[in-house]
Amino acid sequence: MTAPLLDIRSLHLGVALGRSAHHPLLKGVSFQIMPGEAYGLVGESGSGKSVTSLAVMGLLKRPLAVSSGEILFKGQNLLTLPKREMRRLRGNRIAMIFQEPMTALNPLSTVGRQIAEMFVLHQDKSWNEAQKLAIDALASVRVPNPDRRAKNYPHQMSGGLRQRVMIAMALACNPDLLIADEPTTALDVTVQAEVLRLIKELCAERGTAVLFISHDLGVIASICQRVGVMYAGCLVEENETRALFDTPRHDYTKGLLGALPRLGSRSQHGRQRLVDIDSIIADRSKLTETRFIAPRGIEGSQP
Amino acid sequence: MLRFTLRRILQIIPTVVVVALLIFVIFSVVPGTFAASLFADGKRAADPQMIARLIEEFGLNKPLMERFVTYVTDLAQFDLGTSFRTRQPVIDLINDRMWASLKLAIAAMVFALAVGVPLGFLAAMRPGSILDTVTMIGAVSGLSMPQFWLGLLAMYLFALQLNWLPSFGYGNGSFQNLILPAVTLGVTPLALLARTTRAGVLDVLNADFIRTAHSKGMSEIKVVRWHVARNALVLIVTTVGLQFGSLIGQAVVIEKLFAWPGIGSLLVDSVAIRDIPVVQGTILVIVLWFLVINTAVDLIYAAIDPRIKQE
């Protein structure tokens, strides 16, 4: 068996409140990603998907802080790595695509220059060489007229194009792991499909592992081999994508799947009834360490 | 870019015309005449005959429309009229004073920029630090202190007590004479610049693209140099532009205090004796100064931000 590329071991993370108080956000999250594997993290807003990814990138900002656990990347614990070493990994070996292509690029800098920065930072290229490599990178994400587009500013591009620029930037140094935090959520559906296909194909070509974060089960299903379901700071279920969809074990997963409309599935009344997950997310401080999830209606009613 | 530049420069012209018109109207309706104020020394009433003679001489008895036409045609030939008091062409009087004012304003702004922007930047990089707290308290104090009082304090300390610098006067343009008035005048823009720079930088630091920059593995210095600086510049340029324009106005007090032979003190003196041609000319020049600064700011914007040329 090969060693995992990314191995997160009982990661606890929270908001530091004052000197000793601590409000937990992640409560012992553990999962592994194999080299070249696409792993999906699903869960509703606030379930801890994004902070998990930021923790891996080492981009947590105060007052967010990891309290315990390990994040092993190629056997190296990222949490204890010196800043300088971490910077060398970031962008180079572990790259990230963000949700908002509209704001994730610097509006005052050409996209070519912003991609070129990767080569200057991690491959010691001169700006001239880097600019040329940036054009190649744009071509590799199938941006038409890459040499002309490289001179464009972000505001001259559509959302889909900008997200391609982000992908080109993230994959510029052929990272081992790509973290995609809801990369298609802000895009319209047709563009979404193109961008997804692009991520999938490029990563498969280069053998890049993907940590794909989304609340969209359909998107996850189309790209990931394995899925982890997050709820209120815990990884409540993890399985092969197909198996998870066929036989969800956890109540919350069942709820999530039940809330998905499906083509062709109708009940005898001629209408499919979607399952409703009770509206308000549970107050984390009242959740116990066990991974049991009470029906939210009941839990919410307790003082 | 050339078309944009040209268009912005040409836009100055209509504004100047409207302003000239407004100035003329305002000074045609203000009460009191030069002639009356000239002879009103408080001891005896002005001689009506003298007043009548002066009114005749300056053509003040002509109909308003006729005077306006003369004013505009003169203005079109860059003739701002003749001073009632000194009988010199207004343009010469302004020319004598303007450079001293410009020198003062530029020196004050350079001082404000050189100190305010770095302080604001550093404060934003470490919010909540001692430097941040001290800078912001200093900025609020700087904004709150009346300039004339600050000027007096500076004069007392550096000129009278320590005897390092001359207390007032132009001193034939020596640098030492410039320091006290320029620093005093520069305190307000300095405080404002420190605050806006801090706010602007903090804003940029929270932007999504800064997170992207960090995710690329950039050191903090590179993030600031490559991504923060340029974006923060927009707000700084705005502040500098606004402050630069109003510096000339604020300089009136400082020029009086330090006996600085600038355009501000010329304006105050002329208003006091109702020397209308000089007042009109001075205001027009100040307005022109405002417009030039504004245009320069717009052009700098366009150079910084590619989105502006689009419109």
Coordinates of C-alpha atoms in Angstrom, one line a residue:
Chain A
M1 CA 0.0 0.0 0.0
T2 CA 1.3 3.4 -0.9
A3 CA 1.7 6.1 1.7
P4 CA -1.0 8.8 1.7
L5 CA -0.2 12.2 0.2
L6 CA -2.2 14.1 2.8
D7 CA -3.0 12.6 6.2
I8 CA -5.0 14.6 8.5
R9 CA -5.1 13.2 12.0
S10 CA -7.7 14.2 14.6
L11 CA -7.5 17.8 13.7
H12 CA -9.0 20.1 16.4
L13 CA -9.3 23.7 15.4
G14 CA -11.2 26.6 16.9
V15 CA -11.7 30.3 17.6
A16 CA -9.5 31.5 20.3
L17 CA -11.5 33.6 22.7
G18 CA -9.2 35.5 25.1
R19 CA -6.4 33.7 26.8
S20 CA -7.7 30.3 27.6
A21 CA -11.2 30.1 26.2
H22 CA -11.6 28.3 22.9
H23 CA -14.7 27.8 20.7
P24 CA -14.2 24.6 18.8
L25 CA -14.9 24.5 15.0
L26 CA -13.3 21.2 14.1
K27 CA -13.5 18.3 16.5
G28 CA -11.1 15.6 15.6
V29 CA -11.3 15.5 11.8
S30 CA -9.2 12.7 10.2
F31 CA -9.0 11.6 6.6
Q32 CA -6.4 10.7 4.1
I33 CA -5.9 11.5 0.5
M34 CA -3.8 9.2 -1.7
P35 CA -1.5 10.5 -4.4
G36 CA -3.5 11.4 -7.5
E37 CA -6.8 10.8 -5.8
A38 CA -9.8 13.1 -5.9
Y39 CA -11.4 13.4 -2.5
G40 CA -14.6 15.4 -1.9
L41 CA -15.6 17.1 1.3
V42 CA -19.3 17.9 1.5
G43 CA -21.4 19.6 4.1
E44 CA -23.5 22.6 4.7
S45 CA -22.2 26.2 5.2
G46 CA -20.4 26.4 8.5
S47 CA -19.7 22.7 8.8
G48 CA -15.9 23.3 8.7
K49 CA -15.0 22.4 5.2
S50 CA -13.3 25.6 4.3
V51 CA -11.4 26.0 7.6
T52 CA -10.1 22.4 7.1
S53 CA -8.6 23.5 3.7
L54 CA -7.2 26.7 5.1
A55 CA -5.6 24.7 7.9
V56 CA -3.9 22.6 5.3
M57 CA -2.7 25.6 3.5
G58 CA -1.5 27.2 6.7
L59 CA -3.6 30.2 5.9
L60 CA -5.7 30.3 9.1
K61 CA -5.9 33.9 10.4
R62 CA -6.3 34.9 14.0
P63 CA -8.4 34.2 16.0
L64 CA -8.6 30.9 14.2
A65 CA -6.0 28.4 15.4
V66 CA -5.3 24.7 15.4
S67 CA -5.4 23.4 18.9
S68 CA -4.3 19.8 18.3
G69 CA -3.8 17.2 15.7
E70 CA -1.5 16.6 12.8
I71 CA -1.6 17.5 9.1
L72 CA 0.9 15.2 7.4
F73 CA 1.9 16.0 3.8
K74 CA 4.2 13.4 2.4
G75 CA 4.9 12.4 6.0
Q76 CA 5.9 15.9 7.0
N77 CA 3.8 17.7 9.7
L78 CA 2.7 21.0 8.1
L79 CA 1.7 22.4 11.5
T80 CA 5.2 22.3 12.9
L81 CA 6.9 23.3 9.7
P82 CA 8.9 26.6 9.8
K83 CA 7.2 29.5 8.0
R84 CA 9.8 29.6 5.3
E85 CA 9.5 25.9 4.5
M86 CA 5.7 26.2 4.5
R87 CA 5.9 29.1 2.0
R88 CA 8.0 26.9 -0.2
L89 CA 5.3 24.2 -0.2
R90 CA 2.4 26.6 -0.6
G91 CA 1.5 27.3 -4.2
N92 CA 4.3 25.0 -5.3
R93 CA 3.4 21.5 -3.9
I94 CA -0.1 22.4 -2.5
A95 CA -2.1 24.9 -4.5
M96 CA -5.5 26.3 -3.9
I97 CA -8.4 27.6 -6.0
F98 CA -11.0 29.8 -4.3
Q99 CA -14.7 30.3 -4.6
E100 CA -14.9 33.8 -5.9
P101 CA -13.1 34.3 -9.2
M102 CA -14.4 37.9 -9.2
T103 CA -12.4 39.0 -6.2
A104 CA -9.7 36.4 -5.9
L105 CA -7.5 38.1 -8.6
N106 CA -5.8 41.4 -8.1
P107 CA -7.8 44.0 -10.2
L108 CA -4.7 46.2 -10.8
S109 CA -2.4 43.5 -12.3
T110 CA -2.6 41.6 -15.5
V111 CA -3.5 38.0 -15.3
G112 CA -0.3 37.1 -17.1
R113 CA 1.7 38.8 -14.4
Q114 CA -0.3 37.1 -11.7
I115 CA 0.4 33.7 -13.1
A116 CA 4.0 34.6 -13.8
E117 CA 4.5 35.3 -10.1
M118 CA 4.3 31.5 -9.5
F119 CA 7.3 30.8 -11.7
V120 CA 9.3 33.7 -10.2
L121 CA 8.5 32.6 -6.7
H122 CA 9.0 28.9 -7.0
Q123 CA 11.2 28.2 -10.1
D124 CA 13.6 31.1 -9.9
K125 CA 12.6 32.3 -13.4
S126 CA 13.2 35.9 -14.6
W127 CA 10.1 37.9 -15.2
N128 CA 10.5 37.6 -19.0
E129 CA 10.7 33.8 -18.9
A130 CA 7.9 33.7 -16.4
Q131 CA 5.6 35.7 -18.7
K132 CA 6.2 33.3 -21.5
L133 CA 5.5 30.3 -19.2
A134 CA 2.3 32.1 -18.0
I135 CA 1.1 32.2 -21.6
D136 CA 1.7 28.5 -21.9
A137 CA -0.2 28.0 -18.6
L138 CA -3.1 29.9 -20.0
A139 CA -3.1 27.8 -23.1
S140 CA -3.1 24.6 -21.0
V141 CA -6.4 25.7 -19.4
R142 CA -7.8 26.2 -22.9
V143 CA -8.0 30.0 -22.8
P144 CA -8.4 31.2 -26.4
N145 CA -5.7 33.7 -27.6
P146 CA -3.5 33.1 -24.5
D147 CA -0.8 35.6 -25.6
R148 CA -3.4 38.4 -25.9
R149 CA -5.3 37.3 -22.8
A150 CA -2.2 37.3 -20.7
K151 CA -2.2 41.1 -21.0
N152 CA -5.8 41.4 -19.9
Y153 CA -6.8 42.7 -16.5
P154 CA -9.3 40.6 -14.5
H155 CA -12.2 43.0 -15.2
Q156 CA -11.8 42.3 -18.9
M157 CA -12.7 38.6 -18.4
S158 CA -15.8 36.6 -17.6
G159 CA -16.2 34.6 -14.4
G160 CA -15.4 31.4 -16.2
L161 CA -12.3 32.8 -17.8
R162 CA -11.1 34.1 -14.5
Q163 CA -11.6 30.8 -12.8
R164 CA -9.5 29.2 -15.6
V165 CA -6.8 31.8 -14.8
M166 CA -7.0 30.7 -11.2
I167 CA -6.7 27.1 -12.3
A168 CA -3.7 27.9 -14.5
M169 CA -2.2 29.7 -11.6
A170 CA -2.8 26.9 -9.1
L171 CA -1.5 24.2 -11.5
A172 CA 1.5 26.3 -12.7
C173 CA 4.1 24.5 -10.7
N174 CA 2.5 21.1 -11.1
P175 CA 1.5 20.7 -7.4
D176 CA 0.9 17.3 -5.8
L177 CA -2.3 18.5 -4.2
L178 CA -4.9 20.9 -5.4
I179 CA -7.4 22.2 -3.0
A180 CA -10.5 23.5 -4.7
D181 CA -12.8 25.3 -2.3
E182 CA -16.2 25.6 -4.1
P183 CA -14.5 26.5 -7.3
T184 CA -17.7 26.4 -9.4
T185 CA -20.3 27.8 -6.9
A186 CA -20.1 31.3 -8.3
L187 CA -20.3 30.3 -11.9
D188 CA -23.4 29.6 -14.0
V189 CA -24.2 26.0 -14.8
T190 CA -22.8 25.6 -18.3
V191 CA -19.5 27.3 -17.3
Q192 CA -19.5 25.2 -14.1
A193 CA -19.5 22.0 -16.2
E194 CA -16.6 23.2 -18.3
V195 CA -14.5 24.3 -15.4
L196 CA -15.2 21.0 -13.6
R197 CA -14.2 19.0 -16.6
L198 CA -11.0 21.1 -16.9
I199 CA -10.0 20.5 -13.3
K200 CA -10.8 16.8 -13.6
E201 CA -8.8 16.3 -16.8
L202 CA -5.8 18.4 -15.9
C203 CA -5.4 16.8 -12.6
A204 CA -5.8 13.3 -14.0
E205 CA -3.2 14.1 -16.7
R206 CA -0.7 15.4 -14.2
G207 CA -1.4 13.0 -11.4
T208 CA -2.4 15.8 -9.1
A209 CA -4.5 14.8 -6.1
V210 CA -7.6 17.0 -5.4
L211 CA -9.3 18.0 -2.2
F212 CA -12.6 19.2 -3.6
I213 CA -14.8 21.1 -1.3
S214 CA -18.4 21.7 -2.1
H215 CA -21.9 21.6 -0.8
D216 CA -23.1 20.4 -4.2
L217 CA -23.3 16.6 -4.1
G218 CA -23.8 16.4 -7.9
V219 CA -20.5 18.2 -8.4
I220 CA -18.7 16.0 -6.0
A221 CA -20.1 12.9 -7.6
S222 CA -18.9 13.9 -11.0
I223 CA -15.3 14.5 -9.9
C224 CA -14.4 12.6 -6.7
Q225 CA -13.5 9.0 -6.0
R226 CA -14.1 9.2 -2.3
V227 CA -16.3 11.5 -0.3
G228 CA -16.3 12.7 3.3
V229 CA -19.4 14.2 4.8
M230 CA -18.9 17.0 7.3
Y231 CA -21.4 18.1 9.9
A232 CA -20.8 20.6 12.6
G233 CA -17.1 20.2 12.7
C234 CA -17.0 16.5 12.5
L235 CA -16.4 14.1 9.6
V236 CA -19.5 12.0 10.1
E237 CA -19.2 9.6 7.2
E238 CA -16.6 8.7 4.6
N239 CA -16.9 6.3 1.7
E240 CA -16.3 5.6 -2.0
T241 CA -18.5 8.1 -3.9
R242 CA -20.7 5.4 -5.5
A243 CA -21.2 3.5 -2.2
L244 CA -22.0 6.7 -0.3
F245 CA -24.7 7.6 -2.8
D246 CA -26.1 4.1 -2.8
T247 CA -26.0 3.2 0.9
P248 CA -25.6 6.3 3.0
R249 CA -25.1 5.2 6.6
H250 CA -25.3 8.4 8.6
D251 CA -28.6 10.1 9.2
Y252 CA -27.2 13.5 8.1
T253 CA -26.0 12.0 4.8
K254 CA -29.3 10.4 4.2
G255 CA -30.9 13.8 4.8
L256 CA -28.5 15.5 2.4
L257 CA -29.2 12.9 -0.3
G258 CA -32.9 13.1 0.3
A259 CA -32.8 16.8 -0.2
L260 CA -31.5 16.4 -3.8
P261 CA -34.1 16.5 -6.5
R262 CA -33.6 13.7 -9.0
L263 CA -34.8 13.4 -12.6
G264 CA -37.3 10.5 -13.0
S265 CA -37.8 9.6 -9.4
R266 CA -41.4 10.0 -8.5
S267 CA -43.5 8.6 -5.8
Q268 CA -46.9 7.0 -6.4
H269 CA -48.6 10.4 -6.1
G270 CA -46.7 11.5 -9.2
R271 CA -44.6 13.9 -7.2
Q272 CA -41.2 13.5 -5.5
R273 CA -41.1 14.8 -2.0
L274 CA -37.8 16.4 -1.1
V275 CA -36.5 15.8 2.4
D276 CA -36.1 18.9 4.5
I277 CA -33.1 19.3 6.7
D278 CA -34.3 21.5 9.6
S279 CA -33.3 25.0 9.0
I280 CA -30.9 26.2 11.7
I281 CA -27.5 24.7 12.2
A282 CA -27.1 23.2 15.6
D283 CA -25.3 25.1 18.2
R284 CA -21.9 23.5 18.3
S285 CA -21.2 24.1 21.9
K286 CA -24.2 21.8 22.7
L287 CA -23.0 19.0 20.5
T288 CA -21.2 16.2 22.4
E289 CA -17.9 14.8 21.4
T290 CA -19.6 11.7 20.1
R291 CA -20.5 11.8 16.5
F292 CA -24.2 11.3 17.1
I293 CA -26.4 13.7 15.5
A294 CA -29.8 14.1 17.0
P295 CA -32.6 15.3 14.7
R296 CA -32.1 19.0 14.8
G297 CA -35.6 19.8 15.7
I298 CA -35.3 17.9 19.0
E299 CA -31.8 19.2 19.8
G300 CA -32.6 22.8 19.0
S301 CA -35.6 22.7 21.4
Q302 CA -33.4 21.8 24.4
P303 CA -32.1 24.7 26.4
Chain B
M1 CA -4.6 57.2 -22.5
L2 CA -3.7 60.3 -24.6
R3 CA -7.3 60.9 -25.5
F4 CA -8.3 60.5 -21.9
T5 CA -5.6 63.0 -20.8
L6 CA -6.6 65.5 -23.4
R7 CA -10.3 65.2 -22.5
R8 CA -9.6 65.7 -18.8
I9 CA -7.4 68.8 -19.5
L10 CA -10.0 70.3 -21.8
Q11 CA -12.7 69.9 -19.1
I12 CA -10.9 72.5 -17.0
I13 CA -11.9 75.3 -19.4
P14 CA -15.7 75.3 -18.9
T15 CA -15.2 75.0 -15.2
V16 CA -13.0 78.0 -15.1
V17 CA -15.5 80.1 -17.2
V18 CA -18.3 79.2 -14.8
V19 CA -16.2 80.0 -11.8
A20 CA -15.1 83.3 -13.2
L21 CA -18.8 84.2 -13.8
L22 CA -19.7 83.3 -10.2
I23 CA -16.8 85.3 -8.7
F24 CA -17.9 88.3 -10.7
V25 CA -21.5 88.0 -9.6
I26 CA -20.6 87.5 -6.0
F27 CA -18.4 90.6 -5.8
S28 CA -20.8 92.7 -7.6
V29 CA -23.4 92.1 -4.9
V30 CA -21.3 92.3 -1.7
P31 CA -21.9 95.5 0.2
G32 CA -19.2 98.1 0.7
T33 CA -16.9 99.6 -1.8
F34 CA -13.2 100.0 -2.0
A35 CA -13.5 103.8 -2.2
A36 CA -15.5 103.9 1.1
S37 CA -13.2 101.6 3.0
L38 CA -10.1 103.4 1.8
F39 CA -11.0 106.6 3.5
A40 CA -12.9 105.2 6.4
D41 CA -10.1 105.4 9.0
G42 CA -12.5 105.7 11.8
K43 CA -11.6 109.3 12.7
R44 CA -13.5 111.2 10.1
A45 CA -16.1 110.4 7.5
A46 CA -14.9 109.8 4.0
D47 CA -14.9 112.7 1.6
P48 CA -17.9 112.1 -0.8
Q49 CA -16.0 113.9 -3.5
M50 CA -13.0 111.7 -3.2
I51 CA -15.2 108.6 -3.3
A52 CA -17.0 109.9 -6.4
R53 CA -13.7 110.5 -8.1
L54 CA -12.4 107.0 -7.4
I55 CA -15.6 105.4 -8.6
E56 CA -15.3 107.3 -11.8
E57 CA -11.7 106.3 -12.2
F58 CA -12.3 102.5 -11.8
G59 CA -15.5 102.6 -13.9
L60 CA -17.6 101.3 -11.0
N61 CA -20.5 103.6 -12.0
K62 CA -20.9 101.8 -15.3
P63 CA -23.8 99.3 -15.7
L64 CA -23.2 95.8 -14.3
M65 CA -23.5 94.2 -17.8
E66 CA -20.9 96.5 -19.3
R67 CA -18.5 95.9 -16.4
F68 CA -19.0 92.1 -16.9
V69 CA -18.2 92.3 -20.6
T70 CA -15.0 94.2 -19.8
Y71 CA -14.1 91.7 -17.2
V72 CA -14.6 88.7 -19.4
T73 CA -12.8 90.2 -22.4
D74 CA -9.9 91.2 -20.2
L75 CA -9.8 87.8 -18.7
A76 CA -9.7 86.1 -22.1
Q77 CA -6.5 88.0 -22.7
F78 CA -5.1 86.9 -19.3
D79 CA -5.6 90.4 -17.9
L80 CA -7.0 90.2 -14.4
G81 CA -7.4 93.9 -14.0
T82 CA -5.6 96.5 -11.9
S83 CA -5.4 96.7 -8.2
F84 CA -7.4 99.5 -6.6
R85 CA -4.8 100.0 -4.0
T86 CA -1.5 99.7 -5.7
R87 CA -2.5 100.5 -9.3
Q88 CA -0.4 97.5 -10.3
P89 CA -1.7 94.8 -12.7
V90 CA -3.3 92.1 -10.6
I91 CA -1.4 89.4 -12.5
D92 CA 1.9 90.9 -11.3
L93 CA 0.8 91.0 -7.7
I94 CA -0.3 87.3 -7.9
N95 CA 2.9 86.3 -9.7
D96 CA 4.9 87.9 -6.9
R97 CA 3.1 85.9 -4.3
M98 CA 2.1 82.6 -5.9
W99 CA 5.5 80.9 -5.9
A100 CA 5.9 81.4 -2.2
S101 CA 2.5 79.8 -1.7
L102 CA 3.3 76.9 -4.0
K103 CA 6.6 76.4 -2.3
L104 CA 4.9 76.3 1.1
A105 CA 2.1 74.0 0.0
I106 CA 4.4 71.6 -1.8
A107 CA 6.8 71.5 1.2
A108 CA 3.9 70.8 3.5
M109 CA 2.6 68.0 1.4
V110 CA 6.0 66.4 0.9
F111 CA 6.4 66.4 4.7
A112 CA 2.9 65.0 5.2
L113 CA 3.5 62.3 2.6
A114 CA 7.0 61.3 3.8
V115 CA 5.8 60.9 7.4
G116 CA 2.1 60.1 7.1
V117 CA 2.1 57.3 4.5
P118 CA 4.8 55.1 6.0
L119 CA 3.3 55.5 9.5
G120 CA -0.2 54.5 8.2
F121 CA 1.3 51.6 6.3
L122 CA 3.2 50.3 9.3
A123 CA 0.2 50.8 11.6
A124 CA -2.0 48.7 9.2
M125 CA 0.5 45.9 9.0
R126 CA 0.4 45.5 12.7
P127 CA -3.0 46.6 13.9
G128 CA -3.3 46.9 17.6
S129 CA 0.5 47.3 18.1
I130 CA 2.0 50.1 20.1
L131 CA 3.1 51.8 16.9
D132 CA -0.5 51.6 15.6
T133 CA -2.0 53.0 18.8
V134 CA 0.5 55.8 19.1
T135 CA 0.1 56.7 15.4
M136 CA -3.6 56.9 15.6
I137 CA -3.7 58.9 18.8
G138 CA -1.2 61.2 17.2
A139 CA -3.3 61.5 14.1
V140 CA -6.4 62.4 16.0
S141 CA -4.5 65.0 18.0
G142 CA -3.0 66.4 14.8
L143 CA -6.4 66.7 13.3
S144 CA -7.9 68.3 16.4
M145 CA -5.3 70.9 17.0
P146 CA -5.9 74.4 15.5
Q147 CA -3.1 75.2 13.1
F148 CA -2.5 78.7 14.4
W149 CA -2.1 77.4 17.9
L150 CA 0.3 74.7 16.7
G151 CA 2.2 77.3 14.8
L152 CA 2.5 79.5 17.8
L153 CA 3.7 76.6 19.9
A154 CA 6.3 75.7 17.3
M155 CA 7.4 79.3 17.0
Y156 CA 7.8 79.5 20.8
L157 CA 9.7 76.3 21.1
F158 CA 11.9 76.2 18.1
A159 CA 12.5 79.9 17.5
L160 CA 12.3 81.6 20.9
Q161 CA 13.4 78.9 23.3
L162 CA 15.8 76.7 21.3
N163 CA 16.7 79.3 18.8
W164 CA 17.1 76.7 16.0
L165 CA 15.0 78.3 13.4
P166 CA 13.8 81.8 12.4
S167 CA 10.4 82.5 13.8
F168 CA 8.9 84.2 10.8
G169 CA 9.4 85.7 7.4
Y170 CA 10.4 84.5 4.0
G171 CA 14.1 85.0 4.5
N172 CA 14.7 85.4 0.8
G173 CA 13.5 81.8 0.3
S174 CA 16.0 80.1 2.6
F175 CA 15.1 76.6 3.6
Q176 CA 15.3 77.3 7.3
N177 CA 12.5 79.8 7.0
L178 CA 10.4 77.3 5.2
I179 CA 10.6 74.6 7.9
L180 CA 8.3 75.9 10.6
P181 CA 5.4 77.1 8.4
A182 CA 5.6 74.0 6.2
V183 CA 5.6 71.6 9.1
T184 CA 2.7 73.4 10.8
L185 CA 0.7 73.4 7.6
G186 CA 1.6 69.8 6.9
V187 CA 0.3 68.4 10.2
T188 CA -3.4 68.2 9.1
P189 CA -2.7 66.4 5.8
L190 CA -0.2 64.2 7.6
A191 CA -2.8 63.1 10.2
L192 CA -5.4 62.5 7.5
L193 CA -2.9 60.6 5.3
A194 CA -1.8 58.4 8.2
R195 CA -5.5 57.5 8.9
T196 CA -6.6 57.0 5.3
T197 CA -3.4 55.0 4.5
R198 CA -4.1 52.8 7.5
A199 CA -7.7 52.3 6.6
G200 CA -6.9 51.7 2.9
V201 CA -4.1 49.2 3.6
L202 CA -6.3 47.3 6.1
D203 CA -9.0 47.2 3.5
V204 CA -6.7 45.8 0.9
L205 CA -5.2 43.3 3.3
N206 CA -8.6 41.8 3.9
A207 CA -9.3 41.4 0.1
D208 CA -9.7 38.0 -1.4
F209 CA -6.8 38.5 -3.7
I210 CA -4.4 39.0 -0.8
R211 CA -5.4 35.5 0.4
T212 CA -4.7 34.3 -3.1
A213 CA -1.3 35.9 -3.0
H214 CA -0.6 34.2 0.3
S215 CA -1.8 30.9 -1.1
K216 CA 0.9 31.2 -3.8
G217 CA 3.6 31.0 -1.1
M218 CA 4.6 34.7 -1.2
S219 CA 6.4 36.2 1.8
E220 CA 4.7 39.1 3.5
I221 CA 7.0 41.6 2.0
K222 CA 6.3 40.4 -1.5
V223 CA 2.6 40.4 -0.9
V224 CA 2.8 44.0 0.2
R225 CA 5.1 45.0 -2.7
W226 CA 3.3 43.2 -5.4
H227 CA -0.3 43.4 -4.4
V228 CA -1.0 45.7 -1.5
A229 CA 0.9 48.9 -2.4
R230 CA -0.6 49.6 -5.7
N231 CA -4.2 49.0 -4.5
A232 CA -3.7 51.1 -1.4
L233 CA -2.3 53.9 -3.6
V234 CA -5.7 54.8 -4.9
L235 CA -7.0 56.0 -1.6
I236 CA -3.7 57.8 -0.8
V237 CA -3.8 59.7 -4.1
T238 CA -7.4 60.7 -3.4
T239 CA -6.5 62.1 0.0
V240 CA -3.4 63.9 -1.3
G241 CA -5.4 65.5 -4.1
L242 CA -8.1 66.7 -1.8
Q243 CA -5.7 68.0 0.8
F244 CA -3.3 69.6 -1.8
G245 CA -6.2 71.7 -3.1
S246 CA -7.3 72.9 0.3
L247 CA -3.8 73.5 1.5
I248 CA -3.8 76.9 -0.3
G249 CA -6.9 77.8 1.6
Q250 CA -5.6 76.6 4.9
A251 CA -2.4 78.4 4.2
V252 CA -4.1 81.8 4.7
V253 CA -3.8 81.4 8.5
I254 CA -0.3 80.1 8.4
E255 CA 0.9 82.7 6.0
K256 CA -0.5 85.4 8.3
L257 CA 1.0 83.8 11.3
F258 CA 4.5 83.4 9.9
A259 CA 4.4 86.6 7.8
W260 CA 4.8 84.4 4.7
P261 CA 4.3 86.5 1.5
G262 CA 1.9 84.1 -0.1
I263 CA -1.3 84.3 -2.1
G264 CA -3.4 83.6 1.0
S265 CA -2.2 86.7 2.9
L266 CA -2.7 88.7 -0.3
L267 CA -6.3 87.5 -0.4
V268 CA -7.0 88.4 3.2
D269 CA -5.5 91.8 2.9
S270 CA -7.4 92.5 -0.3
V271 CA -10.7 91.4 1.1
A272 CA -10.2 93.7 4.1
I273 CA -9.9 96.8 1.9
R274 CA -12.3 95.6 -0.8
D275 CA -9.7 95.5 -3.5
I276 CA -12.1 93.6 -5.7
P277 CA -9.9 93.0 -8.8
V278 CA -7.2 91.4 -6.6
V279 CA -9.7 89.3 -4.7
Q280 CA -11.3 88.1 -7.9
G281 CA -7.9 87.3 -9.5
T282 CA -6.6 85.5 -6.4
I283 CA -9.7 83.4 -6.1
L284 CA -9.5 82.5 -9.7
V285 CA -5.9 81.4 -9.4
I286 CA -6.8 79.3 -6.3
V287 CA -9.6 77.7 -8.2
L288 CA -7.4 77.0 -11.1
W289 CA -4.9 75.4 -8.7
F290 CA -7.7 73.1 -7.4
L291 CA -8.7 72.1 -10.9
V292 CA -5.1 71.4 -12.0
I293 CA -4.7 69.2 -8.9
N294 CA -8.0 67.4 -9.5
T295 CA -7.1 66.7 -13.1
A296 CA -3.7 65.4 -12.1
V297 CA -5.3 63.1 -9.5
D298 CA -7.7 61.8 -12.2
L299 CA -4.8 61.1 -14.5
I300 CA -2.8 59.4 -11.8
Y301 CA -5.9 57.2 -11.1
A302 CA -6.1 56.2 -14.7
A303 CA -2.4 55.3 -14.6
I304 CA -2.9 53.2 -11.4
D305 CA -6.2 51.5 -12.2
P306 CA -6.9 50.1 -15.6
R307 CA -10.6 50.0 -14.9
I308 CA -10.9 53.7 -15.0
K309 CA -9.9 54.2 -18.6
Q310 CA -12.7 51.9 -19.7
E311 CA -15.6 54.1 -19.1

